[in-house]
XYZ file of N, CA, C and O in Angstrom:
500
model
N -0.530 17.401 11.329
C 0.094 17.012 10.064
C -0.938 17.081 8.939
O -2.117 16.761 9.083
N -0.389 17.528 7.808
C -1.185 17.300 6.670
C -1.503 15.699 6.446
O -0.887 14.813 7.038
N -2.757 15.426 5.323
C -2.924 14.251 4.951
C -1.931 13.475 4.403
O -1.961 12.250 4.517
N -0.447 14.459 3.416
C 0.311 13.630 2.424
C 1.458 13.437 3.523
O 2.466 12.770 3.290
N 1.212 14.082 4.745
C 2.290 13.512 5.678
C 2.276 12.689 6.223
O 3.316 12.093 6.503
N 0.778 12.189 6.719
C 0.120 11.606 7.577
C 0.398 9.728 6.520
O 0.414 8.575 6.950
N 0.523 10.151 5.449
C 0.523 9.064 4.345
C 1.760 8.430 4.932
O 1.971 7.377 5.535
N 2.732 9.760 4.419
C 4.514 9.726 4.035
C 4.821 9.024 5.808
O 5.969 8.591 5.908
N 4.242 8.928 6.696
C 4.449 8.887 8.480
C 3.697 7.049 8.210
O 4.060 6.072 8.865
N 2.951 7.033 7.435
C 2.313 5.840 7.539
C 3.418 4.673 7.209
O 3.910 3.889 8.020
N 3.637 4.753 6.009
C 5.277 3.854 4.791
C 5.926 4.110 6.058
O 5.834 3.088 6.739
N 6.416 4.841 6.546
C 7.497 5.365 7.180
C 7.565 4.090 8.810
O 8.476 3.302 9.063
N 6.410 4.298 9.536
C 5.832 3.654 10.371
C 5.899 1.584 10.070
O 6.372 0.709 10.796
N 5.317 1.501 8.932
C 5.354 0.261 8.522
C 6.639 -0.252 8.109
O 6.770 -1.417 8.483
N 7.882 0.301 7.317
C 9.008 -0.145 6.966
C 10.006 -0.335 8.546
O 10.952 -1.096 8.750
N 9.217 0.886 9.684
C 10.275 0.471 11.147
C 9.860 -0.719 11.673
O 10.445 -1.327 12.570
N 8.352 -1.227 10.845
C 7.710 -1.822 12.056
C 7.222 -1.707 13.217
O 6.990 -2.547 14.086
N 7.060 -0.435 13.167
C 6.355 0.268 14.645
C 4.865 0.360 14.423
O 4.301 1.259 13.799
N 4.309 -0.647 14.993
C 3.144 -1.638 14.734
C 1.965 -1.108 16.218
O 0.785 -1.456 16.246
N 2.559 -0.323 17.215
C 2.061 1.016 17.417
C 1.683 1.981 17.265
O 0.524 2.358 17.441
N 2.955 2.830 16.757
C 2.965 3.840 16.204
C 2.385 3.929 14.693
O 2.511 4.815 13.847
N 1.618 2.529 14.658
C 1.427 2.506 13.271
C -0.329 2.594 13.747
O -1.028 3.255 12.979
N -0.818 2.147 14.601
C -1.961 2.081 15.411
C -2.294 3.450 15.098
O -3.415 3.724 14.669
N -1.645 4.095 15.231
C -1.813 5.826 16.224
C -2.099 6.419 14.915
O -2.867 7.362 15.105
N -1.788 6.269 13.509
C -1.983 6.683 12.406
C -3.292 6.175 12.276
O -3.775 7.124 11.659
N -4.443 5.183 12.434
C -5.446 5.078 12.065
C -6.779 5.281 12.833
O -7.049 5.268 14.034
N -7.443 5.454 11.823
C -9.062 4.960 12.761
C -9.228 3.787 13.684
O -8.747 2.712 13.324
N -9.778 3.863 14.695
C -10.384 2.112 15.110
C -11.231 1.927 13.997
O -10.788 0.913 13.457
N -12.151 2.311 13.380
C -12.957 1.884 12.145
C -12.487 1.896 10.865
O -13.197 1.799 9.864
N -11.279 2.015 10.881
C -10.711 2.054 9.456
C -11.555 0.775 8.676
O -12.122 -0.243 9.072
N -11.385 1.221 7.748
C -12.028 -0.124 6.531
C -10.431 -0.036 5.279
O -9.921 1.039 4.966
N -10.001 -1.205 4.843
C -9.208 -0.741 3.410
C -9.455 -2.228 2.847
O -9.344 -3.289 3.461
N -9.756 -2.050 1.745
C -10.306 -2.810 0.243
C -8.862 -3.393 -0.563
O -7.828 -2.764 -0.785
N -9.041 -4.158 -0.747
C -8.102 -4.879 -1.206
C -8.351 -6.161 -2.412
O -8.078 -7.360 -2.474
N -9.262 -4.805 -3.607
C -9.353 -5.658 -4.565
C -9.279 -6.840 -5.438
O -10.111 -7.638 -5.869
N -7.703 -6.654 -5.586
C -7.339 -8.337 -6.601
C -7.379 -9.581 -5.541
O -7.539 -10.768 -5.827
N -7.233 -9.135 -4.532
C -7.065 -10.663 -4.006
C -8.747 -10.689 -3.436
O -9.095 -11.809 -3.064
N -9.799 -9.614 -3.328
C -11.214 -9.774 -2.937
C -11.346 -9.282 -1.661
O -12.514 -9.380 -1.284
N -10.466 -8.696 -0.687
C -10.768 -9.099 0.552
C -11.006 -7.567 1.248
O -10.532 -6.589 0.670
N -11.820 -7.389 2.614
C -11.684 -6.107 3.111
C -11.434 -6.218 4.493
O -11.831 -7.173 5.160
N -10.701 -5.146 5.003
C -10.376 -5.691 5.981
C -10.951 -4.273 7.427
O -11.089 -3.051 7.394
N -11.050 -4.891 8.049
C -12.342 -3.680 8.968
C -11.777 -3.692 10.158
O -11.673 -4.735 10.804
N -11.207 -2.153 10.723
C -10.534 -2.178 11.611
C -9.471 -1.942 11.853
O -8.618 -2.453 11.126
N -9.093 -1.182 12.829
C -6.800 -0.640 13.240
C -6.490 -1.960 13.711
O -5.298 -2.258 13.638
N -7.507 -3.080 14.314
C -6.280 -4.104 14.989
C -6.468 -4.620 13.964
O -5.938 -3.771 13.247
N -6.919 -5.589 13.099
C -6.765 -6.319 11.795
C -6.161 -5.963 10.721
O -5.824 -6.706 9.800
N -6.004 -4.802 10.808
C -4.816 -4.337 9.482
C -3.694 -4.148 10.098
O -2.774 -4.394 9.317
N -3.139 -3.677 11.610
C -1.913 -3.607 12.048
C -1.983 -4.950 12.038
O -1.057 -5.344 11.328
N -2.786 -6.126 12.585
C -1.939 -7.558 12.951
C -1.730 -8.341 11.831
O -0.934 -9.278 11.763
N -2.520 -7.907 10.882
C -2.029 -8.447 9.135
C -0.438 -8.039 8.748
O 0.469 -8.782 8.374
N -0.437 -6.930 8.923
C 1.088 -6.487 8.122
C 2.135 -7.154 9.335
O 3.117 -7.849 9.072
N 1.659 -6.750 10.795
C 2.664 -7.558 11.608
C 2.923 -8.392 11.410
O 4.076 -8.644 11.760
N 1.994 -9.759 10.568
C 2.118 -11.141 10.455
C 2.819 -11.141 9.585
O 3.820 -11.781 9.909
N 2.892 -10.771 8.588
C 3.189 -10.633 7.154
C 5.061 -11.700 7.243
O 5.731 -11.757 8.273
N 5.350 -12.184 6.274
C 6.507 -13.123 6.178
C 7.884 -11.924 6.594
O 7.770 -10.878 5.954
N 8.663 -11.949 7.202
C 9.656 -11.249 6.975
C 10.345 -11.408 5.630
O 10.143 -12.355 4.870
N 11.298 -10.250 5.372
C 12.255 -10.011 4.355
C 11.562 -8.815 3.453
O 11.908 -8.921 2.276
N 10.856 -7.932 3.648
C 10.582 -7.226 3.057
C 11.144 -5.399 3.679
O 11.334 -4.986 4.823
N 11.271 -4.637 2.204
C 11.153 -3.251 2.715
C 10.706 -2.359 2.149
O 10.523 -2.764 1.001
N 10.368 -1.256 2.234
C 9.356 -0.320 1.870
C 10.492 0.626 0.701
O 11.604 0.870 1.169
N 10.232 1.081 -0.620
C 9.905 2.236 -0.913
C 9.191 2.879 -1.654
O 8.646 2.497 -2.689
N 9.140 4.462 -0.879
C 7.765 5.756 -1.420
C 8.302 5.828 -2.908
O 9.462 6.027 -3.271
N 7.449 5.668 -3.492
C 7.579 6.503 -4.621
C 7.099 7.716 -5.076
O 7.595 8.547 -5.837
N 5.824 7.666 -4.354
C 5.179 9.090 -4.963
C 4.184 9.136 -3.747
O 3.709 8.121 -3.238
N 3.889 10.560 -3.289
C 2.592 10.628 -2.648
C 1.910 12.250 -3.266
O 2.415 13.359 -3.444
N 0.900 11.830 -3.406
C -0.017 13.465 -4.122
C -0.954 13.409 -3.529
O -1.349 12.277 -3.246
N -1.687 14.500 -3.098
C -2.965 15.079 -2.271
C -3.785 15.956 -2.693
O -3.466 16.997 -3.268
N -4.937 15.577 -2.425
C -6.009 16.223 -2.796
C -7.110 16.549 -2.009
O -8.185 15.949 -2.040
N -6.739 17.850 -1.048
C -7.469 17.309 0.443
C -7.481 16.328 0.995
O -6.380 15.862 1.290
N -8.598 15.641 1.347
C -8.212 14.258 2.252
C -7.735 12.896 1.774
O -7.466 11.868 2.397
N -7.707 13.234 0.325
C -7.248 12.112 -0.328
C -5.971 11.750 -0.735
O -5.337 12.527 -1.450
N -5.705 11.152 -0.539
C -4.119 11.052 -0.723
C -3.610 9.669 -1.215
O -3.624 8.684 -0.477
N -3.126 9.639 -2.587
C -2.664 8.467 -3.542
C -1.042 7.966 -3.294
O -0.222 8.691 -3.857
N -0.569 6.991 -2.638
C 0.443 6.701 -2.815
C 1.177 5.661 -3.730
O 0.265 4.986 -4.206
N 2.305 5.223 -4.185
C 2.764 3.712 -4.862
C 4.160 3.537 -3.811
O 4.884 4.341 -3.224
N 4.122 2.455 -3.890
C 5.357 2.111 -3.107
C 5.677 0.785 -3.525
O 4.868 -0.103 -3.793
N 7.023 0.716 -3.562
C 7.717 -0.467 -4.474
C 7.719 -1.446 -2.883
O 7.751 -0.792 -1.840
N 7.685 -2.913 -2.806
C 8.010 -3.829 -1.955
C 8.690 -4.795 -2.187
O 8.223 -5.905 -2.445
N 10.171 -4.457 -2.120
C 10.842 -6.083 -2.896
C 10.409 -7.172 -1.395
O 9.700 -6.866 -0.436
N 11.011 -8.256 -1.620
C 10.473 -9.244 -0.436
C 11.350 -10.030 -0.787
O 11.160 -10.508 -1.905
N 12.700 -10.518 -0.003
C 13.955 -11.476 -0.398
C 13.107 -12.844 -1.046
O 13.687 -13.281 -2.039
N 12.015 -13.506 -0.727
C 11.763 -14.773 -1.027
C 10.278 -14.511 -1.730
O 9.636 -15.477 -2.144
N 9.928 -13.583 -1.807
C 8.421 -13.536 -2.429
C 8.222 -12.816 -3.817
O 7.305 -12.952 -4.627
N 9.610 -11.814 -3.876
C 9.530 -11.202 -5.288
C 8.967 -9.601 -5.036
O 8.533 -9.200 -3.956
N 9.054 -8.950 -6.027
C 8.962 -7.442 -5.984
C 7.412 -6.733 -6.200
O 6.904 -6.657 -7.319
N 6.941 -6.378 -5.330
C 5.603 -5.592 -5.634
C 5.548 -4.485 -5.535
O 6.344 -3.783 -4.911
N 4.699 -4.170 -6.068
C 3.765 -2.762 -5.832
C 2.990 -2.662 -5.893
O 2.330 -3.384 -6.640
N 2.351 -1.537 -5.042
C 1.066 -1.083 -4.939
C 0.732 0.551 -5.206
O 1.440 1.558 -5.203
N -0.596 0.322 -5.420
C -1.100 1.824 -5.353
C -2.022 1.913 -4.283
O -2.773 0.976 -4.011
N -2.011 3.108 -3.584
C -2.970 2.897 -2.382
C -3.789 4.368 -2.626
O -3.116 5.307 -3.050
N -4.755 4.506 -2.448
C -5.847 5.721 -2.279
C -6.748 5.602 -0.898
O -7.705 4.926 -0.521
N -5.747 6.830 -0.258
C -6.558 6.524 1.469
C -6.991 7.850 1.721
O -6.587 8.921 1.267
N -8.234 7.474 2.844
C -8.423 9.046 3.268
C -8.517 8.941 4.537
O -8.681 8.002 5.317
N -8.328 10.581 4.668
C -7.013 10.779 5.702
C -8.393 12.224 6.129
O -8.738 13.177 5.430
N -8.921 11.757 7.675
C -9.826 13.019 8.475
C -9.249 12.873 9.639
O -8.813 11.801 10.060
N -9.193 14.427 10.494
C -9.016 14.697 11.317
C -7.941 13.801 12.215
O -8.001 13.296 13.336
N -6.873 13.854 11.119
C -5.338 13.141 11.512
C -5.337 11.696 11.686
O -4.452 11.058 12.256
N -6.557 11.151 11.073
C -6.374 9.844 11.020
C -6.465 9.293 9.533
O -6.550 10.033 8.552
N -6.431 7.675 9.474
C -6.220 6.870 8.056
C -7.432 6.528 8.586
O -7.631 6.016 9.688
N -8.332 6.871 7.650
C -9.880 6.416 7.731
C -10.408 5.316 6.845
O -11.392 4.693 7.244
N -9.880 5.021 5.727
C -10.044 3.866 4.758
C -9.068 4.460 3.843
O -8.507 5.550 3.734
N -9.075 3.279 3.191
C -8.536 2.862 1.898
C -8.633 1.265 1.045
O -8.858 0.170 1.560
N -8.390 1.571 -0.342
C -8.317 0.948 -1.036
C -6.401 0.691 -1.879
O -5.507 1.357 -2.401
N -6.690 -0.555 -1.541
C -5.025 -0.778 -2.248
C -4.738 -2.029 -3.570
O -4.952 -3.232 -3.427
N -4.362 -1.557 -4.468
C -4.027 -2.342 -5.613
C -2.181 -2.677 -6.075
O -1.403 -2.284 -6.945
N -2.126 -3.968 -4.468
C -1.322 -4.971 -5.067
C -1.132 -5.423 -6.068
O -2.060 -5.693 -6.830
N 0.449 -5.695 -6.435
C 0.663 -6.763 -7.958
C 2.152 -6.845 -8.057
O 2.750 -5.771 -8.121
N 2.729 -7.773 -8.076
C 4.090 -8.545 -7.988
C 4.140 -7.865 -9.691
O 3.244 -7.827 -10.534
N 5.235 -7.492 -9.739
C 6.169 -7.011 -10.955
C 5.941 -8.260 -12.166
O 6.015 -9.442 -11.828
N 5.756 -8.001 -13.104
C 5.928 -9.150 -14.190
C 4.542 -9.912 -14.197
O 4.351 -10.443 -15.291
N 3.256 -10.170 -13.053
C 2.521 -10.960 -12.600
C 1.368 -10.624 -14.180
O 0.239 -11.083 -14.007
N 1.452 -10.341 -14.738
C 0.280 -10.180 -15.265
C 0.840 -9.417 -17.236
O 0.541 -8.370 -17.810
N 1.862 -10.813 -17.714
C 2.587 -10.168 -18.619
C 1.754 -9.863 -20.151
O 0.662 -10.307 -20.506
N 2.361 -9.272 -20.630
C 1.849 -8.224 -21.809
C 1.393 -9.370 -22.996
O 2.117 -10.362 -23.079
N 0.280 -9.273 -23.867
C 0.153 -10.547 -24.582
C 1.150 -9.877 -25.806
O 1.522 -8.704 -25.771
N 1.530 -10.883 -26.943
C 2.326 -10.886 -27.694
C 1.710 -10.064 -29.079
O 2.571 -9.917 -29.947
N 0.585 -9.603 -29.360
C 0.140 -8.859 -30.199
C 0.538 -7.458 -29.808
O 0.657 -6.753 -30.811
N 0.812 -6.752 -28.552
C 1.573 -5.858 -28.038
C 2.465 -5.537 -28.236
O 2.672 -4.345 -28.010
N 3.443 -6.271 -28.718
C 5.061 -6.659 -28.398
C 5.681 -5.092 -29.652
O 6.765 -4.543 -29.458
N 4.829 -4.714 -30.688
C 5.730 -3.631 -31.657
C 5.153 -2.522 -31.200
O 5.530 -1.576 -31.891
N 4.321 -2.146 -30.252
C 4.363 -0.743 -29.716
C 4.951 -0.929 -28.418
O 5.250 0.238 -28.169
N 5.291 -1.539 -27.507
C 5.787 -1.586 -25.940
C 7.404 -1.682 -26.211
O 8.150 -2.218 -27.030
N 7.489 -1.011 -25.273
C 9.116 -1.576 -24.582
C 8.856 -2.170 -22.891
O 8.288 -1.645 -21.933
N 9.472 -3.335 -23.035
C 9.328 -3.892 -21.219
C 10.308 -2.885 -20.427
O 11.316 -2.184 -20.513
N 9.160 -3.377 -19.510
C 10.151 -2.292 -17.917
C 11.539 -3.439 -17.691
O 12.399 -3.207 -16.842
């Protein structure tokens, strides 16, 4: 598989919950960065048993995936029945058919609103 498939197989993997087959997409050494909240997380079992843990009520969608050789940028919308709507941007790289790291920039919709000197050039989403 290409890298932007290997991405598009990843979302794909995580929204079944196939927390295996989600294994099989990464490095054992994966590393992915996880800026706003500070944290990194090192490793295929600590990032599969994170999202496994994760609260139910959530579901995945792709919005975009683009590639650039091994790099590959995705966003994907996450509503969550009780937690509210996020998204992220993720920039992972992707060798020899695996998810080798990444970096992902979480943020709940609305979380971070526009100051009011803004307000005559913007239109809200």
């Amino acid at each position: 598989m290409k890298p932007s498939e290997i991405v598009q197989e990843f979302w794909g993997r995580m929204q079944a919950r196939d927390w295996e087959g989600l294994g099989g997409l990464l490095a054992d050494d994966l590393v992915v960065e996880w800026p706003v909240s500070g944290e990194r997380i090192v490793g295929c079992g600590n990032f599969v048993t994170i999202n496994a843990d994760y609260p139910e009520g959530w579901s995945i969608s792709v919005l975009r995936v683009v590639a650039d050789g091994e790099v590959v940028v995705s966003e994907v919308e996450v509503p969550h029945d009780t937690l509210g709507v996020h998204r992220v941007v993720s920039l992972w790289t992707v060798r020899d058919g695996k998810i080798v790291g990444g970096r992902e920039y979480w943020t709940e919709l609305g979380s971070d609103p526009s100051p009011e000197w803004r307000a005559a050039f913007v239109q809200r989403l």
